[in-house]
Amino acid sequence: MLGNTSSSLEIGDLPIVPANMRATVLFANMRAAMRRWKLRIGSWRPKPGSGWELEYRIVRVNLPIMTAVIVLAAIAAVLFYVPAFFLQQTIVYLKNDPSREHRGWGWVFCAELFFSNVISQLVTGQLWSLSTTELQTLVRKDVASSSAAKPTPVPEVESAPAASSTTEADGEAWCVISHVLRMITGNSPNEIMIGTLFLYHLLGVSCFFGLAVTCLFLPMNHFASKEVIGAQNNLIKARNERVALTNEFMAWERSFEKRVLKVRGRELKYQKLNYTIEETVFNEMKFALNAFPETLINMLQVCLAEPLSICLS
């Protein structure tokens, strides 16, 4: 017989998961954390089962890997600008030694430029591996392990799709904490400070005008994010309603078909709105918004720069 005969997938073909990422260990750690750690600031305590208490427990359980992500993010932010520094030193060497009398310094700067790029890429790869592979998986499993037991063991048919979609949405939303933790604590502050220092060294005071214009667009970004979140919530509600209707008994009738198509139309409406906002604001307008501060910096430099004197000989 011609063709491909594929072997069956067995347990030995699957990758070996370390013990700290197995479901039993994560479930036991999260259950122990729910009994051991309670969020309390002075006399204030959050409402039991609230998001603040869940976030506090997730941070306490995953504190070692979160600390590693913060440290790696700070190191990666500094190493991101090290190749630019060595490139600047290489250009200074080429300008100061046009006859190439001291070639040794040129080779030194080239080697530093190469190794700084290699080390930066290696550290960034380890950072992404920790934040996207391990930390996201741990947080997703911790959210599922922290759910309280329901009084009814068998849920209703109408609430099953909604519960499944809500749990999936909560897990995906909590997984963003790895990116937020990396950007807020270690990556963004260091890159802003070092980048501002580079811009001030190259452009002078005019770089602060560009940064000020960039800060003015932060409310627009916040407004667009709120619209995206609202569209996603409405999309999840419409999807849950459509799945619940398709699970109805006797759903093959014409009346159910009209109801399903009506809900499907509303679902496509919010899906189109979500796609439009993300494409127009976050993908298309970002180029224009990034070029606007640079345009103001160039206009300011034109106004403040000294006129050039052209000498014809």
Short mmCIF file of C-alpha atoms in Angstrom, two decimals:
data_model
loop_
_atom_site.label_atom_id
_atom_site.label_comp_id
_atom_site.label_asym_id
_atom_site.label_seq_id
_atom_site.Cartn_x
_atom_site.Cartn_y
_atom_site.Cartn_z
CA MET A 1 0.00 0.00 0.00
CA LEU A 2 1.34 3.38 -1.01
CA GLY A 3 1.06 6.31 1.34
CA ASN A 4 2.26 7.45 4.72
CA THR A 5 1.69 5.31 7.77
CA SER A 6 1.83 7.52 10.84
CA SER A 7 2.54 6.03 14.24
CA SER A 8 0.25 6.73 17.16
CA LEU A 9 1.15 9.44 19.64
CA GLU A 10 2.27 8.03 22.97
CA ILE A 11 3.25 9.49 26.32
CA GLY A 12 6.94 9.06 25.53
CA ASP A 13 6.59 11.38 22.54
CA LEU A 14 5.42 14.29 24.69
CA PRO A 15 7.93 16.74 26.19
CA ILE A 16 8.86 16.26 29.83
CA VAL A 17 7.23 18.93 31.96
CA PRO A 18 9.16 19.94 35.10
CA ALA A 19 7.58 19.30 38.46
CA ASN A 20 6.89 22.96 39.22
CA MET A 21 4.65 23.23 36.13
CA ARG A 22 2.55 20.10 36.70
CA ALA A 23 -1.13 20.51 37.48
CA THR A 24 -1.02 18.64 40.80
CA VAL A 25 1.82 20.76 42.20
CA LEU A 26 0.25 24.03 41.01
CA PHE A 27 -3.13 23.08 42.42
CA ALA A 28 -1.61 22.18 45.82
CA ASN A 29 0.46 25.39 45.94
CA MET A 30 -2.50 27.60 45.06
CA ARG A 31 -4.79 25.91 47.57
CA ALA A 32 -2.14 26.30 50.27
CA ALA A 33 -1.72 29.97 49.31
CA MET A 34 -5.47 30.56 49.63
CA ARG A 35 -5.34 29.29 53.22
CA ARG A 36 -2.02 30.88 54.19
CA TRP A 37 -1.91 34.37 52.66
CA LYS A 38 -4.55 37.02 53.19
CA LEU A 39 -4.17 40.54 51.80
CA ARG A 40 -4.37 43.11 54.57
CA ILE A 41 -3.14 46.73 54.61
CA GLY A 42 -3.64 48.13 58.08
CA SER A 43 -7.29 47.71 58.92
CA TRP A 44 -8.37 47.40 55.29
CA ARG A 45 -9.05 44.02 53.79
CA PRO A 46 -10.47 43.40 50.32
CA LYS A 47 -13.71 41.61 49.72
CA PRO A 48 -13.27 37.81 49.79
CA GLY A 49 -12.92 36.46 46.30
CA SER A 50 -12.04 39.84 44.79
CA GLY A 51 -9.39 40.41 42.14
CA TRP A 52 -7.03 42.17 44.56
CA GLU A 53 -6.79 39.12 46.79
CA LEU A 54 -6.31 36.80 43.82
CA GLU A 55 -3.57 39.01 42.41
CA TYR A 56 -1.79 39.11 45.77
CA ARG A 57 -1.82 35.33 46.05
CA ILE A 58 -0.62 34.83 42.48
CA VAL A 59 2.28 37.22 43.11
CA ARG A 60 3.22 35.43 46.34
CA VAL A 61 3.13 31.99 44.73
CA ASN A 62 5.13 33.07 41.65
CA LEU A 63 7.45 35.51 43.44
CA PRO A 64 10.77 33.80 42.45
CA ILE A 65 10.01 33.67 38.73
CA MET A 66 8.55 37.21 38.80
CA THR A 67 11.74 38.46 40.45
CA ALA A 68 13.77 36.75 37.73
CA VAL A 69 11.61 38.40 35.04
CA ILE A 70 12.08 41.85 36.62
CA VAL A 71 15.86 41.43 36.87
CA LEU A 72 16.17 40.13 33.31
CA ALA A 73 13.93 42.95 32.02
CA ALA A 74 16.17 45.56 33.67
CA ILE A 75 19.31 43.95 32.26
CA ALA A 76 17.78 43.60 28.78
CA ALA A 77 16.70 47.27 28.81
CA VAL A 78 20.27 48.38 29.55
CA LEU A 79 21.81 45.97 27.04
CA PHE A 80 19.44 47.22 24.34
CA TYR A 81 21.36 50.52 24.16
CA VAL A 82 24.87 49.11 24.64
CA PRO A 83 25.34 48.32 20.89
CA ALA A 84 24.27 51.88 20.06
CA PHE A 85 26.90 53.21 22.47
CA PHE A 86 29.66 51.10 20.91
CA LEU A 87 28.47 52.10 17.44
CA GLN A 88 28.80 55.74 18.46
CA GLN A 89 32.32 55.08 19.73
CA THR A 90 33.17 53.38 16.44
CA ILE A 91 31.99 56.40 14.48
CA VAL A 92 34.04 58.70 16.73
CA TYR A 93 37.10 56.52 16.10
CA LEU A 94 36.57 56.67 12.32
CA LYS A 95 36.31 60.47 12.48
CA ASN A 96 39.34 60.99 14.73
CA ASP A 97 41.65 58.53 12.96
CA PRO A 98 41.11 58.96 9.22
CA SER A 99 44.56 57.55 8.37
CA ARG A 100 43.89 54.40 10.44
CA GLU A 101 47.11 54.61 12.41
CA HIS A 102 45.61 52.83 15.45
CA ARG A 103 43.71 49.94 13.94
CA GLY A 104 43.63 48.10 17.26
CA TRP A 105 40.94 50.40 18.67
CA GLY A 106 38.84 49.81 15.58
CA TRP A 107 38.98 46.05 16.08
CA VAL A 108 38.19 46.50 19.77
CA PHE A 109 35.08 48.58 19.04
CA CYS A 110 33.93 46.12 16.37
CA ALA A 111 34.34 43.18 18.77
CA GLU A 112 32.47 45.04 21.50
CA LEU A 113 29.68 45.84 19.04
CA PHE A 114 29.39 42.18 18.02
CA PHE A 115 29.46 40.67 21.51
CA SER A 116 27.09 43.27 22.93
CA ASN A 117 24.54 42.37 20.24
CA VAL A 118 24.96 38.66 20.95
CA ILE A 119 24.59 39.05 24.72
CA SER A 120 21.58 41.34 24.27
CA GLN A 121 19.81 38.83 22.05
CA LEU A 122 20.55 35.95 24.45
CA VAL A 123 19.25 37.83 27.49
CA THR A 124 16.16 38.99 25.59
CA GLY A 125 15.46 35.42 24.49
CA GLN A 126 15.66 34.17 28.07
CA LEU A 127 13.37 36.99 29.17
CA TRP A 128 10.73 36.12 26.59
CA SER A 129 11.02 32.43 27.46
CA LEU A 130 10.40 33.09 31.15
CA SER A 131 7.60 35.62 30.66
CA THR A 132 5.67 33.97 27.82
CA THR A 133 6.27 30.25 28.38
CA GLU A 134 6.69 29.66 32.09
CA LEU A 135 5.10 32.65 33.83
CA GLN A 136 2.01 32.75 31.59
CA THR A 137 1.48 29.01 32.03
CA LEU A 138 1.86 29.22 35.79
CA VAL A 139 -0.52 32.18 36.08
CA ARG A 140 -3.12 30.52 33.83
CA LYS A 141 -3.06 27.35 35.92
CA ASP A 142 -3.13 29.33 39.18
CA VAL A 143 -6.26 31.18 38.08
CA ALA A 144 -7.96 27.90 37.29
CA SER A 145 -6.82 26.36 40.59
CA SER A 146 -8.12 29.30 42.65
CA SER A 147 -11.72 28.92 41.50
CA ALA A 148 -14.05 28.06 44.32
CA ALA A 149 -16.12 24.91 44.34
CA LYS A 150 -19.66 25.35 43.00
CA PRO A 151 -22.65 24.26 45.08
CA THR A 152 -24.15 22.47 42.07
CA PRO A 153 -21.84 19.79 40.62
CA VAL A 154 -23.53 19.70 37.21
CA PRO A 155 -24.14 23.15 35.69
CA GLU A 156 -27.03 23.96 33.44
CA VAL A 157 -26.64 23.65 29.69
CA GLU A 158 -27.19 27.37 29.12
CA SER A 159 -24.54 28.42 31.65
CA ALA A 160 -21.85 25.94 30.56
CA PRO A 161 -20.69 27.87 27.45
CA ALA A 162 -20.76 31.15 29.36
CA ALA A 163 -18.74 29.67 32.22
CA SER A 164 -16.22 28.18 29.80
CA SER A 165 -15.80 31.44 27.86
CA THR A 166 -15.56 33.49 31.06
CA THR A 167 -12.90 31.20 32.55
CA GLU A 168 -10.91 31.30 29.31
CA ALA A 169 -11.18 35.10 29.13
CA ASP A 170 -10.10 35.46 32.77
CA GLY A 171 -7.11 33.20 32.21
CA GLU A 172 -6.03 35.10 29.10
CA ALA A 173 -6.52 38.45 30.85
CA TRP A 174 -4.41 37.38 33.82
CA CYS A 175 -1.68 36.11 31.47
CA VAL A 176 -1.10 39.71 30.40
CA ILE A 177 0.39 40.28 33.86
CA SER A 178 3.70 38.83 32.63
CA HIS A 179 3.97 41.45 29.88
CA VAL A 180 2.80 44.26 32.19
CA LEU A 181 5.27 43.19 34.87
CA ARG A 182 8.12 43.11 32.36
CA MET A 183 7.27 46.48 30.85
CA ILE A 184 6.41 48.47 34.00
CA THR A 185 9.02 47.25 36.48
CA GLY A 186 12.15 46.66 34.45
CA ASN A 187 11.91 47.39 30.75
CA SER A 188 10.09 50.66 30.20
CA PRO A 189 11.60 52.84 33.00
CA ASN A 190 15.18 51.93 32.08
CA GLU A 191 14.59 52.34 28.35
CA ILE A 192 12.90 55.72 28.89
CA MET A 193 15.74 57.03 31.05
CA ILE A 194 18.56 55.73 28.86
CA GLY A 195 16.76 56.70 25.64
CA THR A 196 16.12 60.21 26.98
CA LEU A 197 19.81 60.51 27.88
CA PHE A 198 20.79 59.48 24.34
CA LEU A 199 18.31 61.92 22.78
CA TYR A 200 19.46 64.76 25.01
CA HIS A 201 23.07 64.05 24.06
CA LEU A 202 22.19 64.07 20.35
CA LEU A 203 19.43 66.71 20.09
CA GLY A 204 19.73 68.85 23.21
CA VAL A 205 16.73 70.44 24.92
CA SER A 206 14.47 69.95 21.88
CA CYS A 207 14.09 66.24 22.70
CA PHE A 208 11.93 67.12 25.72
CA PHE A 209 9.38 68.79 23.45
CA GLY A 210 9.00 65.55 21.51
CA LEU A 211 8.59 63.61 24.76
CA ALA A 212 5.97 66.08 25.93
CA VAL A 213 3.98 65.61 22.71
CA THR A 214 4.25 61.84 23.15
CA CYS A 215 2.81 62.14 26.65
CA LEU A 216 -0.11 64.18 25.27
CA PHE A 217 -1.21 61.18 23.21
CA LEU A 218 -1.40 58.87 26.22
CA PRO A 219 -5.09 59.75 26.93
CA MET A 220 -5.92 58.83 23.32
CA ASN A 221 -4.27 55.45 23.83
CA HIS A 222 -6.25 54.96 27.05
CA PHE A 223 -9.52 55.85 25.31
CA ALA A 224 -8.79 53.45 22.44
CA SER A 225 -7.96 50.69 24.93
CA LYS A 226 -11.28 51.22 26.72
CA GLU A 227 -13.14 50.96 23.41
CA VAL A 228 -11.30 47.75 22.55
CA ILE A 229 -12.12 46.23 25.96
CA GLY A 230 -15.79 47.20 25.61
CA ALA A 231 -15.97 45.67 22.14
CA GLN A 232 -14.33 42.47 23.38
CA ASN A 233 -16.76 42.17 26.30
CA ASN A 234 -19.75 42.63 24.00
CA LEU A 235 -18.24 40.10 21.60
CA ILE A 236 -17.91 37.52 24.39
CA LYS A 237 -21.51 38.11 25.50
CA ALA A 238 -22.86 37.69 21.97
CA ARG A 239 -20.76 34.56 21.45
CA ASN A 240 -22.01 33.04 24.71
CA GLU A 241 -25.61 33.77 23.74
CA ARG A 242 -25.14 32.21 20.30
CA VAL A 243 -23.52 29.06 21.72
CA ALA A 244 -26.29 28.76 24.30
CA LEU A 245 -28.94 28.96 21.57
CA THR A 246 -27.24 26.29 19.46
CA ASN A 247 -27.23 23.95 22.49
CA GLU A 248 -31.00 24.27 22.89
CA PHE A 249 -33.15 21.24 22.34
CA MET A 250 -35.22 21.55 19.15
CA ALA A 251 -32.77 24.21 17.92
CA TRP A 252 -33.20 23.02 14.35
CA GLU A 253 -36.52 24.90 14.03
CA ARG A 254 -36.86 28.05 11.88
CA SER A 255 -37.47 30.27 14.90
CA PHE A 256 -34.19 29.22 16.49
CA GLU A 257 -32.40 29.76 13.19
CA LYS A 258 -33.59 33.36 13.07
CA ARG A 259 -32.57 33.95 16.67
CA VAL A 260 -29.13 32.44 16.10
CA LEU A 261 -28.59 34.52 12.96
CA LYS A 262 -29.69 37.66 14.82
CA VAL A 263 -27.21 37.02 17.62
CA ARG A 264 -24.55 36.10 15.04
CA GLY A 265 -25.09 39.44 13.30
CA ARG A 266 -24.52 41.26 16.59
CA GLU A 267 -21.42 39.16 17.21
CA LEU A 268 -19.99 40.02 13.79
CA LYS A 269 -20.76 43.69 14.43
CA TYR A 270 -18.63 43.81 17.59
CA GLN A 271 -15.94 41.69 15.97
CA LYS A 272 -15.75 44.16 13.08
CA LEU A 273 -15.63 47.07 15.55
CA ASN A 274 -12.80 45.42 17.46
CA TYR A 275 -10.85 44.78 14.25
CA THR A 276 -11.44 48.33 13.00
CA ILE A 277 -10.21 49.93 16.22
CA GLU A 278 -7.11 47.76 16.39
CA GLU A 279 -6.23 48.31 12.72
CA THR A 280 -6.89 52.05 12.55
CA VAL A 281 -5.53 53.12 15.93
CA PHE A 282 -2.91 50.58 16.94
CA ASN A 283 -1.56 49.63 13.49
CA GLU A 284 -2.12 52.46 11.01
CA MET A 285 -2.14 55.63 13.14
CA LYS A 286 0.89 54.62 15.19
CA PHE A 287 3.22 55.53 12.33
CA ALA A 288 1.75 59.02 12.05
CA LEU A 289 1.72 59.49 15.82
CA ASN A 290 5.34 58.37 16.08
CA ALA A 291 6.40 60.77 13.33
CA PHE A 292 4.56 63.76 14.84
CA PRO A 293 6.96 64.33 17.81
CA GLU A 294 9.92 63.96 15.45
CA THR A 295 8.39 66.60 13.18
CA LEU A 296 8.07 69.03 16.10
CA ILE A 297 11.69 68.39 17.09
CA ASN A 298 12.87 69.17 13.54
CA MET A 299 10.75 72.36 13.43
CA LEU A 300 12.20 73.50 16.75
CA GLN A 301 15.74 72.82 15.57
CA VAL A 302 15.10 74.84 12.40
CA CYS A 303 13.94 77.80 14.48
CA LEU A 304 16.79 77.66 17.00
CA ALA A 305 19.70 76.58 14.79
CA GLU A 306 22.22 79.09 13.56
CA PRO A 307 22.09 79.96 9.84
CA LEU A 308 24.72 78.34 7.65
CA SER A 309 27.13 80.51 5.71
CA ILE A 310 27.83 79.15 2.24
CA CYS A 311 31.29 79.93 0.91
CA LEU A 312 31.85 79.63 -2.84
CA SER A 313 35.46 79.56 -3.93
#
